């Protein structure tokens, strides 16, 4: 049985989100559920629902940028691995 990881992608580029989905789909040893949001606010709202195993974070979003984006996400992530 494959392990399933839920990935939260906070990224404002639909093209990049599609590319990440393609990268994740080629793994045969693991299944991924990709939750994509295109703003920090939507990403933080998704985090509140729980069940996220890892976060992929764009630091340049329409509603936040740079260190502030990382800091706000890390505060809400409560131990979830975060990659930017």
N, CA, C and O atoms as a DFTB+ gen file, in Angstrom:
336 C
 N C O
     1  1       0.836      -1.180       0.000
     2  2       0.000       0.000       0.000
     3  2       0.884       1.247       0.000
     4  3       1.815       1.351       0.799
     5  1       0.594       2.182      -0.889
     6  2       1.353       3.423      -0.985
     7  2       1.002       4.365       0.152
     8  3      -0.149       4.454       0.580
     9  1       2.006       5.056       0.622
    10  2       1.762       6.122       1.587
    11  2       1.258       7.342       0.809
    12  3       1.733       7.620      -0.292
    13  1       0.306       8.059       1.382
    14  2      -0.234       9.261       0.752
    15  2       0.171      10.484       1.568
    16  3      -0.029      10.531       2.782
    17  1       0.741      11.472       0.883
    18  2       1.104      12.732       1.512
    19  2       0.232      13.842       0.945
    20  3       0.013      13.917      -0.264
    21  1      -0.259      14.694       1.819
    22  2      -1.020      15.856       1.391
    23  2      -0.084      17.055       1.342
    24  3       0.501      17.449       2.350
    25  1       0.045      17.626       0.151
    26  2       0.942      18.754      -0.091
    27  2       0.094      20.004      -0.280
    28  3      -0.838      20.019      -1.085
    29  1       0.424      21.050       0.467
    30  2      -0.207      22.348       0.270
    31  2       0.758      23.214      -0.515
    32  3       1.835      23.550      -0.025
    33  1       0.378      23.575      -1.731
    34  2       1.176      24.458      -2.572
    35  2       0.539      25.852      -2.525
    36  3      -0.592      26.045      -2.971
    37  1       1.278      26.810      -1.982
    38  2       0.823      28.205      -1.952
    39  2       1.647      28.930      -3.007
    40  3       2.807      29.275      -2.779
    41  1       1.035      29.154      -4.156
    42  2       1.735      29.616      -5.362
    43  2       0.752      30.348      -6.258
    44  3      -0.334      29.835      -6.530
    45  1       1.114      31.545      -6.724
    46  2       0.174      32.313      -7.529
    47  2       0.255      32.035      -9.032
    48  3      -0.531      32.594      -9.796
    49  1       1.172      31.198      -9.465
    50  2       1.298      30.883     -10.893
    51  2       0.613      29.555     -11.216
    52  3       1.068      28.505     -10.764
    53  1      -0.470      29.586     -11.988
    54  2      -1.143      28.337     -12.368
    55  2      -0.224      27.406     -13.163
    56  3      -0.317      26.185     -13.033
    57  1       0.658      27.976     -13.981
    58  2       1.575      27.149     -14.763
    59  2       2.538      26.392     -13.857
    60  3       2.806      25.210     -14.077
    61  1       3.058      27.072     -12.840
    62  2       3.970      26.408     -11.914
    63  2       3.231      25.359     -11.084
    64  3       3.773      24.286     -10.816
    65  1       2.014      25.658     -10.683
    66  2       1.212      24.686      -9.928
    67  2       0.988      23.423     -10.757
    68  3       1.047      22.312     -10.231
    69  1       0.737      23.596     -12.036
    70  2       0.555      22.437     -12.918
    71  2       1.847      21.637     -13.032
    72  3       1.817      20.406     -13.058
    73  1       2.971      22.324     -13.101
    74  2       4.261      21.650     -13.166
    75  2       4.536      20.838     -11.897
    76  3       5.015      19.706     -11.976
    77  1       4.237      21.406     -10.745
    78  2       4.409      20.677      -9.477
    79  2       3.534      19.423      -9.476
    80  3       3.980      18.354      -9.057
    81  1       2.294      19.551      -9.944
    82  2       1.395      18.402     -10.016
    83  2       2.003      17.310     -10.897
    84  3       1.934      16.129     -10.557
    85  1       2.591      17.696     -12.014
    86  2       3.224      16.719     -12.900
    87  2       4.406      16.050     -12.216
    88  3       4.570      14.835     -12.316
    89  1       5.233      16.829     -11.522
    90  2       6.385      16.265     -10.809
    91  2       5.930      15.248      -9.772
    92  3       6.522      14.177      -9.646
    93  1       4.891      15.578      -9.039
    94  2       4.418      14.668      -7.994
    95  2       3.793      13.410      -8.573
    96  3       3.872      12.341      -7.966
    97  1       3.180      13.526      -9.727
    98  2       2.478      12.372     -10.307
    99  2       3.419      11.313     -10.866
   100  3       2.996      10.180     -11.096
   101  1       4.687      11.656     -11.089
   102  2       5.599      10.647     -11.642
   103  2       6.196       9.731     -10.573
   104  3       6.849       8.741     -10.901
   105  1       5.978      10.052      -9.316
   106  2       6.444       9.173      -8.237
   107  2       5.577       7.932      -8.201
   108  3       4.351       8.033      -8.159
   109  1       6.189       6.774      -8.216
   110  2       5.419       5.535      -8.192
   111  2       5.379       4.904      -6.809
   112  3       4.550       4.033      -6.547
   113  1       6.268       5.336      -5.922
   114  2       6.342       4.734      -4.598
   115  2       5.485       5.454      -3.561
   116  3       5.366       5.001      -2.423
   117  1       4.891       6.572      -3.957
   118  2       4.120       7.370      -3.012
   119  2       2.999       8.085      -3.762
   120  3       3.155       8.456      -4.926
   121  1       1.886       8.272      -3.094
   122  2       0.765       9.019      -3.677
   123  2       0.730      10.404      -3.029
   124  3       1.026      10.564      -1.845
   125  1       0.360      11.393      -3.835
   126  2       0.287      12.768      -3.349
   127  2      -1.095      13.339      -3.625
   128  3      -1.690      13.104      -4.676
   129  1      -1.584      14.093      -2.653
   130  2      -2.779      14.901      -2.846
   131  2      -2.286      16.337      -2.821
   132  3      -1.739      16.794      -1.817
   133  1      -2.480      17.049      -3.930
   134  2      -2.017      18.430      -4.016
   135  2      -3.181      19.377      -3.791
   136  3      -4.170      19.352      -4.523
   137  1      -3.052      20.217      -2.764
   138  2      -4.000      21.300      -2.514
   139  2      -3.289      22.584      -2.918
   140  3      -2.258      22.932      -2.343
   141  1      -3.838      23.290      -3.907
   142  2      -3.201      24.495      -4.414
   143  2      -4.037      25.712      -4.064
   144  3      -5.247      25.741      -4.288
   145  1      -3.367      26.722      -3.507
   146  2      -4.001      28.015      -3.279
   147  2      -3.129      29.072      -3.940
   148  3      -1.915      28.900      -4.050
   149  1      -3.744      30.164      -4.379
   150  2      -2.989      31.179      -5.110
   151  2      -2.752      32.458      -4.312
   152  3      -2.356      33.478      -4.875
   153  1      -2.994      32.404      -3.001
   154  2      -2.708      33.558      -2.137
   155  2      -2.355      33.053      -0.749
   156  3      -2.694      31.928      -0.380
   157  1      -1.674      33.892       0.013
   158  2      -1.313      33.490       1.373
   159  2      -2.558      33.310       2.228
   160  3      -2.650      32.347       2.990
   161  1      -3.510      34.215       2.114
   162  2      -4.731      34.113       2.921
   163  2      -5.441      32.779       2.675
   164  3      -5.851      32.109       3.623
   165  1      -5.584      32.401       1.423
   166  2      -6.234      31.120       1.109
   167  2      -5.414      29.950       1.638
   168  3      -5.975      28.964       2.116
   169  1      -4.088      30.053       1.556
   170  2      -3.224      28.991       2.079
   171  2      -3.336      28.846       3.582
   172  3      -3.400      27.730       4.099
   173  1      -3.362      29.969       4.288
   174  2      -3.502      29.919       5.745
   175  2      -4.871      29.369       6.138
   176  3      -4.988      28.639       7.122
   177  1      -5.889      29.711       5.385
   178  2      -7.226      29.144       5.651
   179  2      -7.215      27.635       5.452
   180  3      -7.823      26.905       6.234
   181  1      -6.528      27.156       4.409
   182  2      -6.445      25.712       4.168
   183  2      -5.681      25.031       5.290
   184  3      -6.048      23.933       5.706
   185  1      -4.626      25.661       5.787
   186  2      -3.851      25.100       6.893
   187  2      -4.709      24.892       8.132
   188  3      -4.534      23.905       8.846
   189  1      -5.629      25.803       8.394
   190  2      -6.497      25.698       9.566
   191  2      -7.376      24.453       9.521
   192  3      -7.812      23.965      10.563
   193  1      -7.640      23.938       8.326
   194  2      -8.457      22.731       8.191
   195  2      -7.695      21.482       8.627
   196  3      -8.309      20.453       8.910
   197  1      -6.366      21.558       8.684
   198  2      -5.547      20.423       9.107
   199  2      -5.306      19.416       7.993
   200  3      -5.778      19.579       6.868
   201  1      -4.564      18.374       8.332
   202  2      -4.315      17.289       7.398
   203  2      -3.254      17.571       6.355
   204  3      -3.152      16.828       5.379
   205  1      -2.458      18.621       6.524
   206  2      -1.394      18.949       5.572
   207  2      -0.095      18.327       6.078
   208  3       0.282      18.513       7.235
   209  1       0.589      17.584       5.196
   210  2       1.848      16.928       5.567
   211  2       3.079      17.762       5.240
   212  3       4.099      17.652       5.921
   213  1       2.998      18.593       4.205
   214  2       4.129      19.415       3.787
   215  2       3.603      20.640       3.035
   216  3       2.570      20.577       2.369
   217  1       4.336      21.760       3.154
   218  2       3.943      23.003       2.498
   219  2       5.048      23.416       1.535
   220  3       6.223      23.450       1.899
   221  1       4.658      23.731       0.301
   222  2       5.548      24.343      -0.679
   223  2       5.076      25.784      -0.833
   224  3       3.932      26.027      -1.219
   225  1       5.945      26.732      -0.535
   226  2       5.534      28.130      -0.402
   227  2       6.303      29.048      -1.340
   228  3       7.534      29.072      -1.333
   229  1       5.572      29.797      -2.139
   230  2       6.131      30.875      -2.958
   231  2       6.255      32.099      -2.054
   232  3       5.293      32.469      -1.380
   233  1       7.417      32.725      -2.034
   234  2       7.611      33.889      -1.167
   235  2       7.156      35.194      -1.802
   236  3       7.181      36.238      -1.152
   237  1       6.742      35.149      -3.060
   238  2       6.256      36.342      -3.738
   239  2       4.822      36.157      -4.178
   240  3       4.564      35.738      -5.307
   241  1       3.893      36.464      -3.302
   242  2       2.464      36.261      -3.560
   243  2       1.760      37.600      -3.698
   244  3       2.302      38.621      -3.274
   245  1       0.571      37.623      -4.278
   246  2      -0.148      38.890      -4.449
   247  2      -0.451      39.600      -3.130
   248  3      -0.516      40.829      -3.088
   249  1      -0.636      38.834      -2.057
   250  2      -1.027      39.437      -0.783
   251  2       0.065      39.396       0.286
   252  3      -0.185      39.753       1.438
   253  1       1.268      38.966      -0.084
   254  2       2.362      38.909       0.880
   255  2       3.657      38.608       0.130
   256  3       3.639      37.999      -0.939
   257  1       4.797      39.046       0.711
   258  2       6.063      38.731       0.056
   259  2       7.189      38.635       1.069
   260  3       7.126      39.202       2.160
   261  1       8.211      37.906       0.681
   262  2       9.438      37.813       1.447
   263  2       9.322      37.107       2.785
   264  3       8.541      36.173       2.963
   265  1      10.130      37.590       3.716
   266  2      10.209      36.978       5.039
   267  2       8.867      36.978       5.758
   268  3       8.567      36.047       6.506
   269  1       8.059      38.009       5.542
   270  2       6.742      38.057       6.171
   271  2       5.865      36.886       5.752
   272  3       5.116      36.342       6.564
   273  1       5.957      36.500       4.491
   274  2       5.195      35.347       3.989
   275  2       5.620      34.084       4.717
   276  3       4.785      33.311       5.185
   277  1       6.933      33.885       4.807
   278  2       7.463      32.699       5.484
   279  2       7.063      32.694       6.955
   280  3       6.599      31.678       7.472
   281  1       7.241      33.825       7.626
   282  2       6.961      33.913       9.057
   283  2       5.486      33.653       9.364
   284  3       5.171      32.897      10.282
   285  1       4.595      34.265       8.614
   286  2       3.153      34.065       8.850
   287  2       2.757      32.612       8.621
   288  3       1.942      32.061       9.361
   289  1       3.334      31.995       7.600
   290  2       3.013      30.596       7.314
   291  2       3.568      29.690       8.402
   292  3       2.871      28.791       8.874
   293  1       4.804      29.913       8.803
   294  2       5.444      29.077       9.831
   295  2       4.665      29.144      11.146
   296  3       4.537      28.135      11.839
   297  1       4.149      30.316      11.491
   298  2       3.372      30.445      12.722
   299  2       2.095      29.594      12.686
   300  3       1.675      29.061      13.713
   301  1       1.486      29.471      11.514
   302  2       0.247      28.696      11.367
   303  2       0.513      27.218      11.112
   304  3      -0.388      26.397      11.276
   305  1       1.732      26.864      10.716
   306  2       2.023      25.512      10.246
   307  2       2.156      24.483      11.360
   308  3       2.042      23.286      11.096
   309  1       2.389      24.904      12.574
   310  2       2.515      24.020      13.740
   311  2       3.224      22.696      13.455
   312  3       2.641      21.620      13.580
   313  1       4.494      22.805      13.071
   314  2       5.318      21.613      12.907
   315  2       5.267      20.977      11.534
   316  3       5.918      19.954      11.325
   317  1       4.540      21.520      10.605
   318  2       4.469      20.980       9.246
   319  2       5.729      21.427       8.504
   320  3       6.048      22.616       8.519
   321  1       6.464      20.503       7.849
   322  2       7.631      20.911       7.081
   323  2       7.255      21.937       6.014
   324  3       6.246      21.800       5.324
   325  1       8.097      22.970       5.899
   326  2       7.823      24.110       5.020
   327  2       9.025      24.357       4.127
   328  3      10.142      24.536       4.612
   329  1       8.793      24.367       2.822
   330  2       9.847      24.602       1.840
   331  2       9.459      25.788       0.976
   332  3       8.319      25.905       0.526
   333  1      10.431      26.667       0.752
   334  2      10.139      27.833      -0.088
   335  2      11.137      27.931      -1.210
   336  3      11.059      28.849      -2.026
